[in-house]
PDB file of C-alpha atoms and ligand atoms in Angstrom:
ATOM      1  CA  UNK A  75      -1.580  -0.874 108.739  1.00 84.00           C
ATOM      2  CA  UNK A  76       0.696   2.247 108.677  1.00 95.00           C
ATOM      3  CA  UNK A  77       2.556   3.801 106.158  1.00 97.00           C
ATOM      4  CA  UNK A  78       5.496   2.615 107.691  1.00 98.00           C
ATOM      5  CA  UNK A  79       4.291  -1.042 107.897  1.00 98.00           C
ATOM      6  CA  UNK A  80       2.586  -0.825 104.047  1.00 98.00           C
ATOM      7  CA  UNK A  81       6.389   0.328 102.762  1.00 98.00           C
ATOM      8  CA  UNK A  82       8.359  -2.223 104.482  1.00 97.00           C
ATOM      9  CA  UNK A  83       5.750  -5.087 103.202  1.00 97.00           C
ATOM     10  CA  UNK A  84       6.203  -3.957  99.992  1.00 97.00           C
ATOM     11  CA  UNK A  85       9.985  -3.743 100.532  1.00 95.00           C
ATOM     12  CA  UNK A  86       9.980  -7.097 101.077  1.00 95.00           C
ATOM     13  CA  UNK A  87       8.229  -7.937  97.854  1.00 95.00           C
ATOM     14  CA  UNK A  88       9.962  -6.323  95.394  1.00 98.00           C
ATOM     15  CA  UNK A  89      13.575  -7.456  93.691  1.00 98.00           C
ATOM     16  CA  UNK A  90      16.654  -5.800  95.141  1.00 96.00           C
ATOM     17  CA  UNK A  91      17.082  -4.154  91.253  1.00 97.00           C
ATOM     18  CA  UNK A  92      13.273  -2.462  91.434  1.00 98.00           C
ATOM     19  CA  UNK A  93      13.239   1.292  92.833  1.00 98.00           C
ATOM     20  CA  UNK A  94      10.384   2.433  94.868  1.00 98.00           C
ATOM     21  CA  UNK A  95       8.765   5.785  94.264  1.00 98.00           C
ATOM     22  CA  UNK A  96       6.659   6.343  97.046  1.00 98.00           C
ATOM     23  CA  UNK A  97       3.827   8.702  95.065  1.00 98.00           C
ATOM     24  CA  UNK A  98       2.583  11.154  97.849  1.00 98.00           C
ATOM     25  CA  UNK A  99       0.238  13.424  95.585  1.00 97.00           C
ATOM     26  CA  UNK A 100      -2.618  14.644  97.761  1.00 96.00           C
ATOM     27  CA  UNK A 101      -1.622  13.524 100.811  1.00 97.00           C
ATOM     28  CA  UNK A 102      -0.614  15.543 103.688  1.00 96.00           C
ATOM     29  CA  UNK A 103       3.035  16.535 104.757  1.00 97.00           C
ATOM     30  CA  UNK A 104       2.795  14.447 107.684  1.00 97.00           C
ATOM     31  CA  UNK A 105       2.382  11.470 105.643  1.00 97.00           C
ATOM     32  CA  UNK A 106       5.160  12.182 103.884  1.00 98.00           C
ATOM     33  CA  UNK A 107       7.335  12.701 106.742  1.00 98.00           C
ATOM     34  CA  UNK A 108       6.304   9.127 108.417  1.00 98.00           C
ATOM     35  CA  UNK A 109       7.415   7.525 105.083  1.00 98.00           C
ATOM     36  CA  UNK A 110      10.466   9.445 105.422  1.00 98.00           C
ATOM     37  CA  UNK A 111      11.518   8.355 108.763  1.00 98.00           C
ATOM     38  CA  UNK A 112      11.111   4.625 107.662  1.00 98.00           C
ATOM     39  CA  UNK A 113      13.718   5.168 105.100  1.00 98.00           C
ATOM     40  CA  UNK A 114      11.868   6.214 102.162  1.00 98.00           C
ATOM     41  CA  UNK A 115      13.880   8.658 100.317  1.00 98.00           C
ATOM     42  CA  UNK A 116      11.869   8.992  96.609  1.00 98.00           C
ATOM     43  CA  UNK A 117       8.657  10.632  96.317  1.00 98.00           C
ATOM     44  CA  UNK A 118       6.597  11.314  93.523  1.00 98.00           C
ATOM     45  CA  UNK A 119       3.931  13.992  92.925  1.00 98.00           C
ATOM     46  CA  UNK A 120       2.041  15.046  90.167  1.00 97.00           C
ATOM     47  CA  UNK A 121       1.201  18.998  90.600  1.00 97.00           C
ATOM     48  CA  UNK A 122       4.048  21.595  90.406  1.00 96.00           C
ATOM     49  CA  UNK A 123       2.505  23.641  93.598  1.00 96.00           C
ATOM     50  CA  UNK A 124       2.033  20.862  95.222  1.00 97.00           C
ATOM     51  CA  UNK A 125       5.575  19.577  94.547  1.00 97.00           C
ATOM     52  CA  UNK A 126       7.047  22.774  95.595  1.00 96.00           C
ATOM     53  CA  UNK A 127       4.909  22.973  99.016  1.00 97.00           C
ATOM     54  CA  UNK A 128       5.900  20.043 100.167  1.00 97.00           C
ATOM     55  CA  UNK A 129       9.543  20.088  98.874  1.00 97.00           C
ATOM     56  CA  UNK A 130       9.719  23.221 101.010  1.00 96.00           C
ATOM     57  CA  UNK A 131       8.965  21.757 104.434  1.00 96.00           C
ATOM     58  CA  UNK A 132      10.678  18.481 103.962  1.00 98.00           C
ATOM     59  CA  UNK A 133      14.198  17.286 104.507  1.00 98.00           C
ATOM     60  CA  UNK A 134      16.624  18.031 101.447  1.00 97.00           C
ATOM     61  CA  UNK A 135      18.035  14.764 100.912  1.00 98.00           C
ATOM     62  CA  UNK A 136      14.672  13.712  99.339  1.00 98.00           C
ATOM     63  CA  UNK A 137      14.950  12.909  95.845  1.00 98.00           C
ATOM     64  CA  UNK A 138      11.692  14.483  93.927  1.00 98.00           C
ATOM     65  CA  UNK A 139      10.149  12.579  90.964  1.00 98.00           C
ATOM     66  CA  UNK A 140       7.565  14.125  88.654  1.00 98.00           C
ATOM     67  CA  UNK A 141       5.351  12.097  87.770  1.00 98.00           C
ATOM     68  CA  UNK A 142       2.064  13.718  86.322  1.00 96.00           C
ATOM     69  CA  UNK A 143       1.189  15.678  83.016  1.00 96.00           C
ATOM     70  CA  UNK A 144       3.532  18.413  82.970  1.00 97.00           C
ATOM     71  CA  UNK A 145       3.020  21.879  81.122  1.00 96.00           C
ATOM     72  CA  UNK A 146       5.556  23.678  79.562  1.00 97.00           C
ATOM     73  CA  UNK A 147       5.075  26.515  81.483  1.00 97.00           C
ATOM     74  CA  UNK A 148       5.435  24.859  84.751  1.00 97.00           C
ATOM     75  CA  UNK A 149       8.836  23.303  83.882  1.00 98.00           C
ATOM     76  CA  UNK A 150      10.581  26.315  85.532  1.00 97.00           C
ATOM     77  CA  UNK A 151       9.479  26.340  88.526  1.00 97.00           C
ATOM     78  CA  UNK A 152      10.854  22.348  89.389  1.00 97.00           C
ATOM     79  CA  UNK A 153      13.727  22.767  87.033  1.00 98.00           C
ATOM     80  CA  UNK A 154      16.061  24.096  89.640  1.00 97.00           C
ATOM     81  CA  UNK A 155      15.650  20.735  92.107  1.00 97.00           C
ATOM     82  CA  UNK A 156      13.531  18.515  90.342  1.00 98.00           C
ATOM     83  CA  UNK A 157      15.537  14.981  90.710  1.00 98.00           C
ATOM     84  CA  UNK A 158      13.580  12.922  87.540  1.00 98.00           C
ATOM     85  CA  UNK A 159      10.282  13.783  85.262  1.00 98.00           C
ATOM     86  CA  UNK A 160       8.911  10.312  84.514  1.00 98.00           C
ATOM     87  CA  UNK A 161       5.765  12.239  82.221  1.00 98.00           C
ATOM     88  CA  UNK A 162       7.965  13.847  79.082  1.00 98.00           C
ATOM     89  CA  UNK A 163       5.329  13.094  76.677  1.00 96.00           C
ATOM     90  CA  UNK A 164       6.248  15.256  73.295  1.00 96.00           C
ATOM     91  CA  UNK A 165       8.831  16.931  72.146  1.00 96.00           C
ATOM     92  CA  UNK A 166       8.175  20.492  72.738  1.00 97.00           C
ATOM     93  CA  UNK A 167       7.989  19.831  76.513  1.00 98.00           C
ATOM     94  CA  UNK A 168      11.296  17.899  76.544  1.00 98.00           C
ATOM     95  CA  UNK A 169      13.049  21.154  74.863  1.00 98.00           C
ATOM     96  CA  UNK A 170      11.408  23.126  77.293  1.00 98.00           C
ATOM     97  CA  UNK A 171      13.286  21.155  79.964  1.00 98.00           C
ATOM     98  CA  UNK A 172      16.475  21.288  78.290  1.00 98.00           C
ATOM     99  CA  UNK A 173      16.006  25.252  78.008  1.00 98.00           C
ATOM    100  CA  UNK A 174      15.293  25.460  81.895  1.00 98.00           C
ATOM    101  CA  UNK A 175      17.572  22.898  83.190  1.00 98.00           C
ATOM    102  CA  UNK A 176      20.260  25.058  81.162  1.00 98.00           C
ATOM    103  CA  UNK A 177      19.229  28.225  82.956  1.00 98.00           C
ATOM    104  CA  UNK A 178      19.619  26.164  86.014  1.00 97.00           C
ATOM    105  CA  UNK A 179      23.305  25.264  85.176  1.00 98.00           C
ATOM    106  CA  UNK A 180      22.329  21.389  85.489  1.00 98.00           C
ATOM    107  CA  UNK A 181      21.228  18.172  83.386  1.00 98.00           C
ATOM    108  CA  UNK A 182      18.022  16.910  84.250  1.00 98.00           C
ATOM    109  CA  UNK A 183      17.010  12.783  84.369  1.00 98.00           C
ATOM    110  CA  UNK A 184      14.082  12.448  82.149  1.00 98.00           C
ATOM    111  CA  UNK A 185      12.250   9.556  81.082  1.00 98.00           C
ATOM    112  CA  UNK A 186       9.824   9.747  77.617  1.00 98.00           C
ATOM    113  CA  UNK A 187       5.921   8.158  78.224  1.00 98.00           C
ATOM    114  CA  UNK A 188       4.462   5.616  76.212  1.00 97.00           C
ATOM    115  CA  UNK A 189       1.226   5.513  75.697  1.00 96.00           C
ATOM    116  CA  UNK A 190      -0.206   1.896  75.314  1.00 93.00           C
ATOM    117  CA  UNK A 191      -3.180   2.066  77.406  1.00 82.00           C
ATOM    118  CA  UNK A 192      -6.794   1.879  75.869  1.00 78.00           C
ATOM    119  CA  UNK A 193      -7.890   5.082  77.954  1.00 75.00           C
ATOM    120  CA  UNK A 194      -8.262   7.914  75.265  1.00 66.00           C
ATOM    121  CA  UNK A 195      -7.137  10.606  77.982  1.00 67.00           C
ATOM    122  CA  UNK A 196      -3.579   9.189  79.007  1.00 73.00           C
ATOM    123  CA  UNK A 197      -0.603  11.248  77.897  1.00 90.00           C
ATOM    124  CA  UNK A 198       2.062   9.654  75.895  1.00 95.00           C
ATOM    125  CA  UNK A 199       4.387   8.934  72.480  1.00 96.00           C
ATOM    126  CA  UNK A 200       2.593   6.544  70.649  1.00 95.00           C
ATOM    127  CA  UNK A 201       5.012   3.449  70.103  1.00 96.00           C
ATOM    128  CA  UNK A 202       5.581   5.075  66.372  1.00 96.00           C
ATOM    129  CA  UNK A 203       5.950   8.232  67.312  1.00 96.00           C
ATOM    130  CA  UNK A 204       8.516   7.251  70.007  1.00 97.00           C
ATOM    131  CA  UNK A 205      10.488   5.334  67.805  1.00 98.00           C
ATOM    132  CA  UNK A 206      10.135   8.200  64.481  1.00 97.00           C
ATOM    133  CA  UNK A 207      11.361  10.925  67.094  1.00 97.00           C
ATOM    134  CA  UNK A 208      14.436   8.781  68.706  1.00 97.00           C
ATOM    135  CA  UNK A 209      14.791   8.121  65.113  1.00 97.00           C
ATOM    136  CA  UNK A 210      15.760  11.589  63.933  1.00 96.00           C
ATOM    137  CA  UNK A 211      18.073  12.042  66.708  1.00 95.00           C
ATOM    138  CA  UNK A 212      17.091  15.320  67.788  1.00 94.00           C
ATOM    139  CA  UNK A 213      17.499  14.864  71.618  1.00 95.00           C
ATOM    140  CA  UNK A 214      21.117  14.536  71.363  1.00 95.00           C
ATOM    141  CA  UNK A 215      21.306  17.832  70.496  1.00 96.00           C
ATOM    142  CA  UNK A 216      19.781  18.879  73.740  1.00 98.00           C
ATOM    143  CA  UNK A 217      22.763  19.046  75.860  1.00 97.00           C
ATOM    144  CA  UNK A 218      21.034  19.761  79.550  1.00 98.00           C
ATOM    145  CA  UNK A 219      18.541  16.644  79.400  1.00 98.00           C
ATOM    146  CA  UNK A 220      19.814  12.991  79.935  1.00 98.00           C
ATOM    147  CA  UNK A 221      16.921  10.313  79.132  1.00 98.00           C
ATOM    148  CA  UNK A 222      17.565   7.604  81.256  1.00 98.00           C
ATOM    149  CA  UNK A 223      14.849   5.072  79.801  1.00 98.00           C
ATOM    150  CA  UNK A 224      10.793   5.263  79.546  1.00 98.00           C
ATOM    151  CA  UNK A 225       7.448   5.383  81.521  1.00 98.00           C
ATOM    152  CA  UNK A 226       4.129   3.853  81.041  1.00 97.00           C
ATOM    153  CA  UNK A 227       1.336   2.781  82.644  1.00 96.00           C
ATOM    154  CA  UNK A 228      -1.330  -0.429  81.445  1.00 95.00           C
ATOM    155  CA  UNK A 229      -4.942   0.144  80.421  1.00 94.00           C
ATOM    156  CA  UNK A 230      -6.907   0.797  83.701  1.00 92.00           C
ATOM    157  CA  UNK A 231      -8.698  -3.084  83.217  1.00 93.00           C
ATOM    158  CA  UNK A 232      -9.476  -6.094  85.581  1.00 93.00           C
ATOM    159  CA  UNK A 233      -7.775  -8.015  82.143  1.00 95.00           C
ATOM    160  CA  UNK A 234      -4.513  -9.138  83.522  1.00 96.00           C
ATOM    161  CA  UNK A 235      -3.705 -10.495  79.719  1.00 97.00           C
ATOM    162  CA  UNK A 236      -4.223  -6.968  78.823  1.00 96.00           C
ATOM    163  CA  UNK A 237      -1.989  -5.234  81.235  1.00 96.00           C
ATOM    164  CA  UNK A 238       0.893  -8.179  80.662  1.00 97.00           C
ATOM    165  CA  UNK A 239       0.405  -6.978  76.733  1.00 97.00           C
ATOM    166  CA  UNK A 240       0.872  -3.789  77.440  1.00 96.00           C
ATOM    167  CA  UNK A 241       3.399  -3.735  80.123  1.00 98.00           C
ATOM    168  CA  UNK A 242       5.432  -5.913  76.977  1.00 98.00           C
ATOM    169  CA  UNK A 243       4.693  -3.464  74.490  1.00 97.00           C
ATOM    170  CA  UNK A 244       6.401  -1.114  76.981  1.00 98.00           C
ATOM    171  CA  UNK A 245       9.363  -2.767  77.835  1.00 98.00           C
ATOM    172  CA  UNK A 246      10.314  -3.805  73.857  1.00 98.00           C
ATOM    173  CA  UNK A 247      10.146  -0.248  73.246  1.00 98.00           C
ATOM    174  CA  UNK A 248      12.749   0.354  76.017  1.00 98.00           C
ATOM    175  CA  UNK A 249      15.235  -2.581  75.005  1.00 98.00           C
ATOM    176  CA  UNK A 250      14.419  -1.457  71.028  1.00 98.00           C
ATOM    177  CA  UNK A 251      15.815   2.166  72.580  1.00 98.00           C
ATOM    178  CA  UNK A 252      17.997   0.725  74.420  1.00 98.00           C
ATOM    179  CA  UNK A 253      19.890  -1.506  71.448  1.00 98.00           C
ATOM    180  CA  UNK A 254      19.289   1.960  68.735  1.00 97.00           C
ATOM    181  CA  UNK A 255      19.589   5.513  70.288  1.00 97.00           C
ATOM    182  CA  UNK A 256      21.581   4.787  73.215  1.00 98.00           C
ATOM    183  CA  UNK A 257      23.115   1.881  72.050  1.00 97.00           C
ATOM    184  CA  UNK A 258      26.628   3.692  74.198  1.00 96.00           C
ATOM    185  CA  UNK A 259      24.498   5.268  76.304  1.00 96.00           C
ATOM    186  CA  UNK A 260      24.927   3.385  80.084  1.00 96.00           C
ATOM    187  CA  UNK A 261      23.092   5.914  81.499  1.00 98.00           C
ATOM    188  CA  UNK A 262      19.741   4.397  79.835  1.00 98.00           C
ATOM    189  CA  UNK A 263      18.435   1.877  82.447  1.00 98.00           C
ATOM    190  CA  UNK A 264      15.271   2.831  83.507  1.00 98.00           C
ATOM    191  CA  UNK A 265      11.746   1.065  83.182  1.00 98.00           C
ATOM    192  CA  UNK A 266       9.437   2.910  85.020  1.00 98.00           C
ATOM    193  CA  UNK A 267       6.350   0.747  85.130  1.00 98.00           C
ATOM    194  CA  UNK A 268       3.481  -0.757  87.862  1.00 98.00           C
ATOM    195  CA  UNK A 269       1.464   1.159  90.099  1.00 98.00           C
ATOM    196  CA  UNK A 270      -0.321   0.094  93.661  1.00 97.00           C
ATOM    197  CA  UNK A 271      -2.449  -2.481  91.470  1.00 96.00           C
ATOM    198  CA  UNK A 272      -0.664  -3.602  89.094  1.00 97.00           C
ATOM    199  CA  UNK A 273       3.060  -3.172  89.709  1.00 98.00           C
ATOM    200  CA  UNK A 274       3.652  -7.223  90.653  1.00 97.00           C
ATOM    201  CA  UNK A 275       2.376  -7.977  87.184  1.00 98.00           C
ATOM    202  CA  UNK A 276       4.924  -4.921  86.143  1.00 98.00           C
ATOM    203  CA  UNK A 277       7.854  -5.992  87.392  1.00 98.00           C
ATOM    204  CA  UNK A 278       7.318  -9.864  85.913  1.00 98.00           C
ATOM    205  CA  UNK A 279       7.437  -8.030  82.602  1.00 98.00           C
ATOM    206  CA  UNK A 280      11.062  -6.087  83.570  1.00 98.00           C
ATOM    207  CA  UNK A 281      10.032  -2.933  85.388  1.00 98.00           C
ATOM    208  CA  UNK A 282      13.050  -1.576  87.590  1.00 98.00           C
ATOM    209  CA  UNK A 283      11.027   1.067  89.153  1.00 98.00           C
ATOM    210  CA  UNK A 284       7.682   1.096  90.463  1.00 98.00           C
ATOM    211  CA  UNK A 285       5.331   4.211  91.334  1.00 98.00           C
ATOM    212  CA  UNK A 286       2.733   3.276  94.418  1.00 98.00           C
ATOM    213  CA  UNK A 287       0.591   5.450  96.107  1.00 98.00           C
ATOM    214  CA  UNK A 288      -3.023   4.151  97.288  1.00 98.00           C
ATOM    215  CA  UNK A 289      -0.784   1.223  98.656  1.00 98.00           C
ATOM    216  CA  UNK A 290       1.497   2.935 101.117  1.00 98.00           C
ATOM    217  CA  UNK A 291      -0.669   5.947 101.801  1.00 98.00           C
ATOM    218  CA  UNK A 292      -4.034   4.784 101.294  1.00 96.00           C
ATOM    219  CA  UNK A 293      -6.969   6.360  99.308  1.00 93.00           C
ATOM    220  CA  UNK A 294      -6.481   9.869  97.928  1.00 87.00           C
ATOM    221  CA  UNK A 295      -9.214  12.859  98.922  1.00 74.00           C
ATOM    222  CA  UNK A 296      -9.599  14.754  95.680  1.00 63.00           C
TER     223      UNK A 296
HETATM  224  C1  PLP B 397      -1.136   8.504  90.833  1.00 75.02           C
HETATM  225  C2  PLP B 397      -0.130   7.822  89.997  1.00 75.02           C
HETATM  226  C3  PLP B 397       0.518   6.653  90.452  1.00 75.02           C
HETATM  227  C4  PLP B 397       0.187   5.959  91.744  1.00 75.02           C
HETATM  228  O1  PLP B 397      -1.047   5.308  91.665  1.00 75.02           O
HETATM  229  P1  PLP B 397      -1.552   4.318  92.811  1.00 75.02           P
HETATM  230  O2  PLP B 397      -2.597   3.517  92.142  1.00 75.02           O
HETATM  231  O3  PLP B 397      -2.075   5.167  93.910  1.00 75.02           O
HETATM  232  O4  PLP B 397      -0.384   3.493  93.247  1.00 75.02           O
HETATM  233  C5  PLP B 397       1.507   6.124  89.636  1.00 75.02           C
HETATM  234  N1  PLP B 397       1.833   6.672  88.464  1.00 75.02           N
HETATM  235  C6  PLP B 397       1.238   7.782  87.997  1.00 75.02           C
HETATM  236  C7  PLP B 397       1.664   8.340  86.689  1.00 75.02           C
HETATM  237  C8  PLP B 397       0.227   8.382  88.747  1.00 75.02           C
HETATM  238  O5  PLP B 397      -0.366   9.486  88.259  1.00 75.02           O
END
């Protein structure tokens, strides 16, 4: 199948409310550029050279997620065009944004990750910490950051009880947010959750954006 074909047969699975990031990390321009001229318009990538490569040489209308671990130091060089960072995953980083997106003269989308998943190595609030740092209501005082809702991905398991649990753990924390924080806040509506394998199972459990790769580009070449 092509990409073209593997994003229109996805198309027709998911809900009209569920947002497709196509995630292109790794994978050449002109793969990028087919998905683009079958209508894809979000992309997601995961390295900040990368990201600005490819953002380079593509059309401008593309709206550029990141979606990988991001370092503070990196946060200025996708500041000035970066469209949503899915990965904020402490506190330090997200005032880094705010300080760059300032500099920038504009308010970037971010989204804060959970981390639920059993892998010791996956970024993330803990489901206390999230709630102890929305809590003290320090990101309201950062002025040049919106958070539009939360990330999070499921342990990396063939136990689909598992990944239901966690995608639920996940989602409470966003309508617990949701209800607290940004009770006024309309702006809060995203639930970024389900990758190529498990986003089906993702979306039963509320996600209104999914992040596929493998299945629209096929297997990554590390
Ligand atoms: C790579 C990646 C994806 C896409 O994974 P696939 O299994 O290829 O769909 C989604 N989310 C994050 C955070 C990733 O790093």
């Amino acid at each position: 199948m092509s990409i073209k074909d593997n994003l229109s047969a996805i198309h027709t699975s998911l809900p009209e409310n569920v947002s497709l990031v196509a995630v292109s990390k790794f994978h050449p321009i002109e793969a990028l550029q087919e998905a683009y001229d079958a209508g894809q318009r979000i992309f997601g990538e995961s390295r900040e050279q990368e990201l600005e490569t490819k953002a380079k040489s593509l059309p401008h209308d593309i709206r550029w997620h990141f979606i990988g671990h991001l370092q503070s130091n990196k946060v200025k060089y996708i500041a000035p065009y970066i469209s949503l960072i899915h990965s904020v995953d402490n506190e330090k980083l997200l005032k880094e944004i705010n300080k760059q997106a300032e500099k920038c003269g504009r308010v970037i989308d971010c989204l804060l990750q959970i981390h639920v998943a059993q892998e010791e190595t996956k970024f993330g609030f803990t489901p206390d910490e999230f709630k102890q740092y929305l809590s003290e209501g320090k990101h309201t005082e950062l002025r040049n950051v919106r958070i539009r809702g939360v990330m999070g991905m499921a342990s990396n398991t063939d136990d689909t009880s598992r990944i239901h649990s966690d995608f639920k753990t996940i989602r409470e924390l966003f309508f617990y947010a949701k209800s607290t924080a940004f009770a006024t806040d309309d702006y809060f509506d995203t639930l970024s959750m389900g990758m190529s394998g498990d986003y089906e199972i993702a979306i039963g459990e509320g996600s209104n954006m999914v992040r596929i790769g493998t299945a629209i580009f096929g297997q990554r070449e590390y």
